[in-house]
């Protein structure tokens, strides 16, 4: 089995409260979890800023090429949202 890790760093736009930030986090995590049991996602420690967010996604598969393709599609899916933009990504296959 191979594990693909994708770390997504976001810049949140127009966020002025923890409540607004938390709403975006919940929505992004829920979108990943809807993709199925082969995915897991969580918020990871960022720089502590209200307007930055880091999410790590794990994908489990027998085929590393498939994992790479799935993580690429997921990255494209999150490139731009109405209240965030993707600032950086890191990818690793273990």
Tab-separated table of C-alpha atoms in Angstrom:
chain	number	residue	atom	x	y	z
A	1	UNK	CA	0.000	0.000	0.000
A	2	UNK	CA	1.106	3.536	-0.757
A	3	UNK	CA	0.148	6.679	1.107
A	4	UNK	CA	-0.018	9.970	-0.731
A	5	UNK	CA	0.219	13.137	1.344
A	6	UNK	CA	-0.873	16.499	0.008
A	7	UNK	CA	-0.379	19.627	2.082
A	8	UNK	CA	-2.445	22.597	0.926
A	9	UNK	CA	-1.634	26.095	2.182
A	10	UNK	CA	-4.421	28.627	1.737
A	11	UNK	CA	-4.726	32.399	2.047
A	12	UNK	CA	-8.176	33.266	3.331
A	13	UNK	CA	-9.729	36.407	1.879
A	14	UNK	CA	-12.115	38.635	3.778
A	15	UNK	CA	-11.888	36.635	6.997
A	16	UNK	CA	-12.226	38.828	10.068
A	17	UNK	CA	-13.157	36.341	12.780
A	18	UNK	CA	-12.344	32.867	14.019
A	19	UNK	CA	-15.949	31.897	13.294
A	20	UNK	CA	-15.560	32.783	9.591
A	21	UNK	CA	-12.235	30.942	9.436
A	22	UNK	CA	-13.693	27.844	11.100
A	23	UNK	CA	-16.576	27.834	8.610
A	24	UNK	CA	-14.130	27.662	5.694
A	25	UNK	CA	-12.092	24.920	7.393
A	26	UNK	CA	-15.200	22.801	7.997
A	27	UNK	CA	-16.341	23.212	4.392
A	28	UNK	CA	-12.959	22.249	2.908
A	29	UNK	CA	-12.542	19.224	5.181
A	30	UNK	CA	-16.091	18.057	4.455
A	31	UNK	CA	-15.419	18.260	0.722
A	32	UNK	CA	-12.383	15.972	1.080
A	33	UNK	CA	-14.231	13.512	3.321
A	34	UNK	CA	-17.049	13.235	0.756
A	35	UNK	CA	-14.546	11.776	-1.704
A	36	UNK	CA	-14.560	8.440	0.115
A	37	UNK	CA	-12.906	6.192	2.644
A	38	UNK	CA	-9.525	6.272	0.869
A	39	UNK	CA	-9.129	9.907	1.992
A	40	UNK	CA	-8.403	11.501	5.334
A	41	UNK	CA	-7.920	15.213	5.966
A	42	UNK	CA	-7.198	17.509	8.874
A	43	UNK	CA	-6.090	21.027	9.624
A	44	UNK	CA	-2.418	21.173	10.557
A	45	UNK	CA	-0.567	23.817	12.447
A	46	UNK	CA	0.080	26.891	10.359
A	47	UNK	CA	1.604	30.229	11.222
A	48	UNK	CA	-1.219	31.140	13.616
A	49	UNK	CA	-2.625	33.851	11.376
A	50	UNK	CA	-6.370	34.243	11.039
A	51	UNK	CA	-6.002	34.498	7.267
A	52	UNK	CA	-3.808	31.486	6.629
A	53	UNK	CA	-4.761	27.832	6.704
A	54	UNK	CA	-2.922	24.568	6.151
A	55	UNK	CA	-4.730	21.295	5.452
A	56	UNK	CA	-3.077	17.901	5.003
A	57	UNK	CA	-4.809	15.221	2.955
A	58	UNK	CA	-3.827	11.546	2.935
A	59	UNK	CA	-4.849	9.057	0.255
A	60	UNK	CA	-4.339	5.292	0.478
A	61	UNK	CA	-3.966	3.114	-2.630
A	62	UNK	CA	-2.095	0.129	-4.058
A	63	UNK	CA	-0.996	2.129	-7.098
A	64	UNK	CA	1.258	5.181	-6.558
A	65	UNK	CA	0.430	6.519	-10.059
A	66	UNK	CA	-3.261	6.499	-9.203
A	67	UNK	CA	-2.563	8.259	-5.905
A	68	UNK	CA	-0.528	10.909	-7.730
A	69	UNK	CA	-3.354	11.475	-10.238
A	70	UNK	CA	-5.986	11.713	-7.504
A	71	UNK	CA	-3.932	14.227	-5.511
A	72	UNK	CA	-3.373	16.312	-8.660
A	73	UNK	CA	-7.131	16.436	-9.309
A	74	UNK	CA	-7.764	17.371	-5.688
A	75	UNK	CA	-5.192	20.162	-5.870
A	76	UNK	CA	-6.866	21.571	-8.991
A	77	UNK	CA	-10.254	21.370	-7.298
A	78	UNK	CA	-9.046	23.664	-4.511
A	79	UNK	CA	-7.063	26.130	-6.646
A	80	UNK	CA	-9.549	28.918	-6.119
A	81	UNK	CA	-12.641	29.341	-3.993
A	82	UNK	CA	-14.915	32.245	-3.297
A	83	UNK	CA	-13.201	33.085	0.008
A	84	UNK	CA	-9.733	31.553	-0.319
A	85	UNK	CA	-6.865	31.024	-2.713
A	86	UNK	CA	-4.341	28.214	-2.785
A	87	UNK	CA	-0.954	29.680	-1.894
A	88	UNK	CA	1.279	26.592	-1.870
A	89	UNK	CA	1.232	22.799	-2.050
A	90	UNK	CA	3.561	19.995	-1.015
A	91	UNK	CA	3.197	16.393	-2.127
A	92	UNK	CA	4.794	13.173	-0.908
A	93	UNK	CA	4.262	9.476	-1.675
A	94	UNK	CA	5.297	7.106	1.113
